[in-house]
Amino acid sequence: RAGIVAIVGRPNVGKSTLLNALLEQKVSITSKKPQTTRHRITGILTEGSVQAVFVDTPGLHIEEKRAINRLMNRAASSALGDVEMIIFVVDGTHWTEDDEMVVNKIRQTRKVPVVLAINKVDQIKEKEILLPHIQMLSEKLNFERVMPISASKGELVDELRDYVMGALPECEHF
Ligand code: GDP
Ligand code: MG
């Protein structure tokens, strides 16, 4: 049994880039244009007896919302044990109302642990500007971890991967 890790966030925050960085290989399509990932692409990472199946949400307007809904519904009915963890990705340089839409979706999953990955911090000089946003999100959701990352530069990606792999249950039959 592998743990599904859902990478969730509005378009263009860097989900596909993060997935690639986590897997250290090119498996999903990234682009400067938002909404280019048409399909949910999964990547599997195995470390010892822990296996993570990463799920990238597509960036297509209505489809994205539908896909997030589907993922969140699966996560909410955690009897299925489908989604083990959510990596909620935001763009630290660009906050929008769509981030809040995603937060509200994640709230419905309740028991699924959420890691907040604040991406693109390579573009932020004054890191303090993040604090009110973190505060605002933390009032809405309990995060297991808040990690400032740069998916494209690989900053703190190893730490994020280590955290996720360490938090997932071990597989018994492997
Ligand atoms: P997605 O729609 O959430 O999957 O976003 P993508 O992974 O396609 O990335 C959208 C854009 O943001 C692309 O141009 C990426 O190169 C860029 N990007 C992703 N991560 C970072 C980062 O850590 N720093 C910077 N500066 N740009 C990034
Ligand atoms: Mg994408």
Short mmCIF file of C-alpha atoms and ligand atoms in Angstrom, two decimals:
data_model
loop_
_atom_site.label_atom_id
_atom_site.label_comp_id
_atom_site.label_asym_id
_atom_site.label_seq_id
_atom_site.Cartn_x
_atom_site.Cartn_y
_atom_site.Cartn_z
CA ARG A 1 0.00 0.00 0.00
CA ALA A 2 1.40 3.31 -1.08
CA GLY A 3 0.52 6.71 0.26
CA ILE A 4 -1.01 9.13 -2.16
CA VAL A 5 0.33 12.64 -1.79
CA ALA A 6 -1.84 15.22 -3.53
CA ILE A 7 -0.10 18.34 -4.78
CA VAL A 8 -2.82 20.94 -4.71
CA GLY A 9 -2.96 24.61 -5.60
CA ARG A 10 -4.30 27.07 -8.12
CA PRO A 11 -2.73 27.16 -11.60
CA ASN A 12 0.78 28.54 -12.06
CA VAL A 13 1.96 28.27 -8.45
CA GLY A 14 4.55 25.67 -9.47
CA LYS A 15 2.92 22.32 -8.75
CA SER A 16 4.36 20.59 -11.81
CA THR A 17 7.78 22.10 -11.19
CA LEU A 18 7.63 20.86 -7.61
CA LEU A 19 6.57 17.40 -8.68
CA ASN A 20 9.53 17.25 -11.04
CA ALA A 21 11.87 18.45 -8.32
CA LEU A 22 10.52 15.96 -5.81
CA LEU A 23 11.03 13.16 -8.28
CA GLU A 24 14.25 14.61 -9.63
CA GLN A 25 13.14 13.82 -13.13
CA LYS A 26 10.95 15.25 -15.83
CA VAL A 27 7.61 13.58 -15.64
CA SER A 28 5.15 16.38 -15.84
CA ILE A 29 4.77 19.39 -18.09
CA THR A 30 5.60 22.85 -16.82
CA SER A 31 5.09 26.08 -18.67
CA LYS A 32 5.11 29.83 -18.20
CA LYS A 33 1.53 29.75 -19.40
CA PRO A 34 -0.89 28.61 -16.74
CA GLN A 35 -3.22 25.72 -17.41
CA THR A 36 -1.00 23.62 -19.60
CA THR A 37 -1.07 20.44 -17.58
CA ARG A 38 -4.08 18.73 -19.03
CA HIS A 39 -3.88 15.50 -17.19
CA ARG A 40 -3.18 14.54 -13.70
CA ILE A 41 0.26 13.05 -13.83
CA THR A 42 1.48 10.84 -11.08
CA GLY A 43 4.99 10.05 -10.08
CA ILE A 44 6.07 7.38 -7.68
CA LEU A 45 8.92 7.70 -5.25
CA THR A 46 10.22 4.79 -3.24
CA GLU A 47 12.61 5.12 -0.32
CA GLY A 48 13.16 2.00 1.72
CA SER A 49 9.73 0.69 2.65
CA VAL A 50 7.98 3.97 2.05
CA GLN A 51 6.32 4.63 -1.26
CA ALA A 52 4.74 7.93 -2.23
CA VAL A 53 2.45 8.34 -5.19
CA PHE A 54 2.41 12.01 -6.09
CA VAL A 55 -0.65 13.36 -7.83
CA ASP A 56 -0.47 16.66 -9.66
CA THR A 57 -3.75 18.43 -10.24
CA PRO A 58 -4.36 19.63 -13.78
CA GLY A 59 -4.47 23.31 -14.53
CA LEU A 60 -7.53 23.51 -16.68
CA HIS A 61 -10.16 25.99 -15.47
CA ILE A 62 -13.28 23.96 -14.76
CA GLU A 63 -11.44 20.68 -15.01
CA GLU A 64 -9.04 21.84 -12.36
CA LYS A 65 -11.87 22.62 -10.00
CA ARG A 66 -13.47 19.30 -10.79
CA ALA A 67 -10.20 17.46 -10.29
CA ILE A 68 -9.58 19.21 -7.01
CA ASN A 69 -13.11 18.34 -5.97
CA ARG A 70 -12.60 14.73 -6.85
CA LEU A 71 -9.32 14.58 -5.00
CA MET A 72 -10.75 16.32 -1.99
CA ASN A 73 -13.80 14.11 -1.91
CA ARG A 74 -11.54 11.08 -1.93
CA ALA A 75 -9.42 12.60 0.79
CA ALA A 76 -12.48 13.47 2.83
CA SER A 77 -13.70 9.90 2.84
CA SER A 78 -10.45 8.77 4.35
CA ALA A 79 -11.93 5.35 5.08
CA LEU A 80 -10.70 4.69 1.59
CA GLY A 81 -7.32 5.81 2.79
CA ASP A 82 -6.83 7.33 -0.57
CA VAL A 83 -5.03 10.59 0.05
CA GLU A 84 -2.46 10.32 2.81
CA MET A 85 -1.13 13.84 2.66
CA ILE A 86 -1.75 17.11 0.88
CA ILE A 87 0.97 19.46 -0.23
CA PHE A 88 -0.79 22.79 -0.61
CA VAL A 89 1.31 24.94 -2.93
CA VAL A 90 1.00 28.71 -3.02
CA ASP A 91 3.04 31.29 -4.91
CA GLY A 92 4.70 33.47 -2.30
CA THR A 93 4.97 36.34 -4.78
CA HIS A 94 1.37 36.33 -5.90
CA TRP A 95 -1.60 35.69 -3.63
CA THR A 96 -5.09 35.47 -5.11
CA GLU A 97 -8.62 34.59 -4.13
CA ASP A 98 -8.19 31.25 -5.86
CA ASP A 99 -5.76 30.29 -3.10
CA GLU A 100 -8.62 30.75 -0.66
CA MET A 101 -10.91 28.67 -2.84
CA VAL A 102 -8.37 25.87 -2.60
CA VAL A 103 -8.06 26.34 1.17
CA ASN A 104 -11.80 25.96 1.53
CA LYS A 105 -11.66 22.73 -0.46
CA ILE A 106 -8.84 21.39 1.67
CA ARG A 107 -10.78 22.25 4.83
CA GLN A 108 -13.35 19.68 3.83
CA THR A 109 -10.82 16.90 4.09
CA ARG A 110 -10.24 17.53 7.81
CA LYS A 111 -8.11 14.59 8.88
CA VAL A 112 -5.63 14.63 6.03
CA PRO A 113 -2.36 16.28 7.09
CA VAL A 114 -1.50 19.35 5.07
CA VAL A 115 1.93 20.78 4.37
CA LEU A 116 1.96 24.38 3.19
CA ALA A 117 4.65 24.85 0.57
CA ILE A 118 5.24 28.52 -0.12
CA ASN A 119 6.90 28.46 -3.49
CA LYS A 120 9.03 30.90 -5.50
CA VAL A 121 10.77 32.30 -2.43
CA ASP A 122 13.83 32.79 -4.62
CA GLN A 123 11.96 35.86 -5.91
CA ILE A 124 11.28 37.29 -2.47
CA LYS A 125 13.87 39.53 -0.85
CA GLU A 126 11.95 40.55 2.24
CA LYS A 127 10.68 37.25 3.59
CA GLU A 128 8.58 39.08 6.22
CA ILE A 129 5.98 39.88 3.58
CA LEU A 130 4.96 36.23 3.83
CA LEU A 131 4.00 36.43 7.49
CA PRO A 132 0.51 37.95 7.19
CA HIS A 133 -0.34 35.42 4.49
CA ILE A 134 0.89 32.52 6.59
CA GLN A 135 -1.07 33.91 9.53
CA MET A 136 -4.23 34.20 7.44
CA LEU A 137 -3.95 30.66 6.07
CA SER A 138 -3.06 29.21 9.46
CA GLU A 139 -6.29 30.60 10.85
CA LYS A 140 -8.17 28.55 8.29
CA LEU A 141 -6.12 25.36 8.30
CA ASN A 142 -3.82 23.47 10.60
CA PHE A 143 -0.58 22.83 8.81
CA GLU A 144 1.75 20.02 9.79
CA ARG A 145 4.56 22.08 8.35
CA VAL A 146 5.03 25.40 6.63
CA MET A 147 7.93 25.33 4.21
CA PRO A 148 9.26 28.17 2.09
CA ILE A 149 10.61 26.54 -1.05
CA SER A 150 11.84 27.22 -4.52
CA ALA A 151 10.75 24.35 -6.72
CA SER A 152 12.69 25.63 -9.73
CA LYS A 153 15.90 26.32 -7.80
CA GLY A 154 15.55 23.26 -5.64
CA GLU A 155 15.62 25.24 -2.39
CA LEU A 156 14.32 23.18 0.55
CA VAL A 157 12.87 20.61 -1.85
CA ASP A 158 15.02 17.88 -0.28
CA GLU A 159 13.71 18.87 3.13
CA LEU A 160 10.13 18.77 1.90
CA ARG A 161 10.69 15.34 0.35
CA ASP A 162 12.29 14.07 3.56
CA TYR A 163 9.41 15.36 5.62
CA VAL A 164 6.79 13.77 3.37
CA MET A 165 8.58 10.43 3.14
CA GLY A 166 9.13 10.42 6.90
CA ALA A 167 5.47 11.10 7.60
CA LEU A 168 4.05 8.41 5.32
CA PRO A 169 3.34 4.95 6.72
CA GLU A 170 5.71 2.14 5.85
CA CYS A 171 4.55 -0.57 3.53
CA GLU A 172 4.34 -4.01 5.13
CA HIS A 173 4.65 -6.20 2.07
CA PHE A 174 7.36 -4.92 -0.09
P1 GDP B 1 1.48 24.72 -12.05
O1 GDP B 1 0.46 25.33 -12.96
O2 GDP B 1 1.08 24.93 -10.62
O3 GDP B 1 1.79 23.30 -12.34
O4 GDP B 1 2.83 25.59 -12.24
P2 GDP B 1 4.14 25.22 -13.08
O5 GDP B 1 4.94 24.19 -12.39
O6 GDP B 1 3.76 24.97 -14.48
O7 GDP B 1 4.95 26.60 -12.96
C1 GDP B 1 4.41 27.83 -13.41
C2 GDP B 1 5.53 28.81 -13.65
O8 GDP B 1 6.20 29.14 -12.42
C3 GDP B 1 6.63 28.27 -14.58
O9 GDP B 1 7.07 29.32 -15.39
C4 GDP B 1 7.72 27.85 -13.61
O10 GDP B 1 9.00 27.88 -14.19
C5 GDP B 1 7.59 28.90 -12.53
N1 GDP B 1 8.12 28.45 -11.24
C6 GDP B 1 7.85 27.28 -10.62
N2 GDP B 1 8.53 27.19 -9.45
C7 GDP B 1 9.24 28.33 -9.33
C8 GDP B 1 10.14 28.82 -8.32
O11 GDP B 1 10.44 28.18 -7.29
N3 GDP B 1 10.70 30.04 -8.54
C9 GDP B 1 10.41 30.77 -9.65
N4 GDP B 1 11.01 31.94 -9.76
N5 GDP B 1 9.57 30.33 -10.61
C10 GDP B 1 9.00 29.13 -10.47
MG MG B 2 0.95 21.99 -13.70
#
